[in-house]
């Protein structure tokens, strides 16, 4: 869509672009949405955990456990290392976006200040320059967010795979029959998240 800029419209566009620039890296914490994406890639992954028997089958008690996957993504050493690596890798692109946002703000303010003394031709030219910079900024910001999300989901998927291997080992060593990753109500007696975290952190050293 081709946008026609008045002086005030140009200023509004730059202002909204600057506000939308917000430091993406400041909110790199592993979010619920990202966790969901990683879960979708690992639909058949082992669930998680441990606890006293809560049911019986034909062969005797069934041992059930639970692992809080969100805590794994948030607190595990591999997850923290992945987050730090992502921040480092995307730092320059984030800084470049902030520079573009600052340029947009400066150009918009200057255009508003000079508008009264500009000829129609000069005003139109500077509005066009502002519009072009805004389009470029929006494109780069969109690409940045897409690349960041993809990278984060890749890292989460790898962490989930590592966690599932640890969970499987615990299940085999301690004879768990059922391990869950999601539950409405969980007793602390069946939560072995700390045990999984300890194993992941030890493996990260």
Coordinates of C-alpha atoms in Angstrom, one line a residue:
X1 CA 0.0 0.0 0.0
X2 CA 1.3 3.4 -0.9
X3 CA 1.1 5.9 1.9
X4 CA 0.7 9.6 1.4
X5 CA 2.4 11.6 4.1
X6 CA 1.4 15.0 5.5
X7 CA 3.9 16.4 8.0
X8 CA 1.9 15.2 10.9
X9 CA 1.4 11.8 9.3
X10 CA 5.1 11.4 8.7
X11 CA 5.7 12.2 12.3
X12 CA 3.1 9.7 13.5
X13 CA 4.6 7.0 11.3
X14 CA 8.1 7.6 12.6
X15 CA 6.9 7.7 16.2
X16 CA 5.0 4.5 15.9
X17 CA 8.0 2.8 14.3
X18 CA 10.3 4.0 17.0
X19 CA 7.9 2.8 19.7
X20 CA 7.6 -0.6 17.9
X21 CA 11.4 -0.9 17.8
X22 CA 11.5 -1.9 21.5
X23 CA 14.6 -3.9 22.4
X24 CA 13.6 -7.4 21.3
X25 CA 16.6 -8.8 23.1
X26 CA 15.3 -7.5 26.3
X27 CA 12.5 -10.1 26.2
X28 CA 14.4 -13.1 25.2
X29 CA 13.2 -15.1 28.2
X30 CA 11.9 -18.4 27.0
X31 CA 8.2 -17.8 26.6
X32 CA 5.2 -20.0 26.9
X33 CA 4.6 -19.6 23.1
X34 CA 8.2 -20.8 22.4
X35 CA 7.7 -23.7 24.8
X36 CA 4.6 -24.7 22.9
X37 CA 6.5 -24.6 19.7
X38 CA 9.1 -26.9 21.0
X39 CA 6.4 -29.2 22.4
X40 CA 4.8 -29.4 19.0
X41 CA 8.1 -30.7 17.5
X42 CA 8.4 -33.3 20.2
X43 CA 4.9 -34.7 20.5
X44 CA 6.1 -38.2 21.3
X45 CA 8.9 -37.2 23.7
X46 CA 8.9 -38.9 27.1
X47 CA 6.9 -37.0 29.6
X48 CA 8.7 -36.7 32.9
X49 CA 9.1 -37.7 36.6
X50 CA 8.6 -39.7 39.7
X51 CA 6.5 -40.6 42.8
X52 CA 4.8 -43.2 44.9
X53 CA 2.5 -45.6 43.2
X54 CA -0.9 -44.0 42.6
X55 CA -2.6 -46.8 40.7
X56 CA -2.4 -50.5 40.1
X57 CA -2.3 -52.7 37.1
X58 CA -2.3 -56.5 36.7
X59 CA 1.3 -56.6 37.7
X60 CA 1.2 -54.4 40.8
X61 CA 1.6 -50.7 41.7
X62 CA 2.2 -48.2 38.9
X63 CA 4.9 -45.6 39.7
X64 CA 4.1 -42.2 38.4
X65 CA 6.2 -39.0 38.2
X66 CA 6.0 -35.4 36.8
X67 CA 8.5 -32.9 35.4
X68 CA 7.8 -29.2 35.0
X69 CA 9.0 -28.5 31.4
X70 CA 8.8 -24.8 31.8
X71 CA 11.2 -24.9 34.7
X72 CA 13.6 -27.0 32.5
X73 CA 13.5 -24.3 29.8
X74 CA 13.9 -21.5 32.3
X75 CA 16.4 -22.9 34.8
X76 CA 18.5 -25.6 33.1
X77 CA 22.1 -24.6 32.5
X78 CA 21.8 -25.5 28.8
X79 CA 18.8 -23.2 28.4
X80 CA 20.6 -20.3 30.1
X81 CA 23.6 -20.9 27.9
X82 CA 21.4 -21.0 24.8
X83 CA 19.8 -17.7 25.7
X84 CA 23.1 -16.0 26.3
X85 CA 24.3 -17.3 22.9
X86 CA 21.2 -16.0 21.1
X87 CA 21.6 -12.6 22.7
X88 CA 25.2 -12.4 21.6
X89 CA 24.4 -13.5 18.1
X90 CA 21.6 -11.0 17.6
X91 CA 23.1 -8.1 19.5
X92 CA 24.5 -6.3 16.4
X93 CA 21.2 -6.6 14.4
X94 CA 19.3 -5.3 17.5
X95 CA 21.7 -2.3 17.8
X96 CA 21.3 -1.6 14.1
X97 CA 17.5 -1.5 14.5
X98 CA 17.9 0.9 17.4
X99 CA 20.0 3.2 15.2
X100 CA 17.4 3.2 12.5
X101 CA 14.7 4.0 15.0
X102 CA 16.7 6.9 16.2
X103 CA 17.2 8.2 12.6
X104 CA 13.5 7.9 12.0
X105 CA 12.8 10.0 15.1
X106 CA 15.3 12.6 14.2
X107 CA 14.1 12.9 10.6
X108 CA 10.5 13.1 11.7
X109 CA 11.2 15.8 14.3
X110 CA 13.3 17.8 11.8
X111 CA 10.7 17.6 9.1
X112 CA 8.1 18.8 11.5
X113 CA 10.3 21.7 12.6
X114 CA 11.2 22.8 9.1
X115 CA 7.9 22.2 7.4
X116 CA 6.8 25.8 7.6
X117 CA 9.8 27.1 5.6
X118 CA 10.1 24.2 3.1
X119 CA 8.9 24.4 -0.5
X120 CA 6.3 21.9 -1.6
X121 CA 8.9 20.0 -3.6
X122 CA 11.4 19.8 -0.6
X123 CA 8.6 18.8 1.8
X124 CA 7.5 16.0 -0.6
X125 CA 11.1 14.8 -1.0
X126 CA 11.7 14.6 2.7
X127 CA 8.4 12.9 3.4
X128 CA 9.3 10.3 0.7
X129 CA 12.7 9.8 2.3
X130 CA 11.1 9.3 5.7
X131 CA 8.5 6.9 4.2
X132 CA 11.3 4.8 2.5
X133 CA 13.3 4.6 5.7
X134 CA 10.2 3.6 7.7
X135 CA 9.5 0.8 5.2
X136 CA 13.0 -0.4 5.4
X137 CA 12.9 -0.3 9.2
X138 CA 9.7 -2.3 9.4
X139 CA 11.0 -4.9 7.0
X140 CA 14.3 -5.4 8.9
X141 CA 12.4 -5.5 12.2
X142 CA 10.1 -8.2 10.9
X143 CA 13.0 -10.3 9.5
X144 CA 14.8 -9.9 12.8
X145 CA 11.8 -11.1 14.8
X146 CA 11.3 -14.1 12.5
X147 CA 14.9 -15.1 12.6
X148 CA 15.0 -14.7 16.4
X149 CA 11.9 -16.9 16.8
X150 CA 13.2 -19.6 14.5
X151 CA 16.6 -19.7 16.3
X152 CA 14.9 -19.7 19.7
X153 CA 12.6 -22.6 18.8
X154 CA 15.6 -24.6 17.4
X155 CA 17.5 -24.1 20.7
X156 CA 14.4 -25.1 22.7
X157 CA 14.0 -28.2 20.6
X158 CA 17.5 -29.3 21.3
X159 CA 17.1 -28.6 25.0
X160 CA 13.9 -30.7 25.1
X161 CA 15.7 -33.6 23.4
X162 CA 18.4 -33.5 26.0
X163 CA 15.9 -33.3 28.8
X164 CA 13.9 -36.2 27.4
X165 CA 17.1 -38.4 27.3
X166 CA 17.7 -37.6 31.0
X167 CA 14.1 -38.3 31.9
X168 CA 14.2 -41.6 30.1
X169 CA 17.3 -42.6 32.0
X170 CA 15.7 -41.7 35.3
X171 CA 12.6 -43.6 34.4
X172 CA 14.6 -46.7 33.6
X173 CA 16.9 -46.5 36.6
X174 CA 14.1 -45.9 39.1
X175 CA 11.4 -48.0 37.5
X176 CA 8.8 -45.4 36.6
X177 CA 5.8 -46.7 34.7
X178 CA 4.4 -43.2 33.7
X179 CA 6.0 -39.8 33.4
X180 CA 4.0 -36.7 32.7
X181 CA 4.9 -33.3 31.4
X182 CA 1.5 -31.7 31.9
X183 CA -1.1 -32.0 34.6
X184 CA -3.8 -30.0 36.2
X185 CA -2.8 -30.8 39.8
X186 CA 0.6 -32.1 40.8
X187 CA 1.8 -33.2 44.3
X188 CA 5.3 -32.2 45.3
X189 CA 5.8 -35.9 46.1
X190 CA 5.8 -36.8 42.4
X191 CA 7.7 -33.8 41.0
X192 CA 11.3 -34.8 40.1
X193 CA 12.0 -31.6 38.1
X194 CA 14.9 -30.8 40.5
X195 CA 16.4 -34.2 39.8
X196 CA 16.2 -33.6 36.0
X197 CA 17.7 -30.1 36.3
X198 CA 20.6 -31.5 38.4
X199 CA 21.4 -34.1 35.7
X200 CA 21.1 -31.5 32.9
X201 CA 23.3 -29.0 34.7
X202 CA 25.9 -31.7 35.5
X203 CA 26.0 -32.7 31.8
X204 CA 26.5 -29.0 30.8
X205 CA 29.7 -28.7 32.8

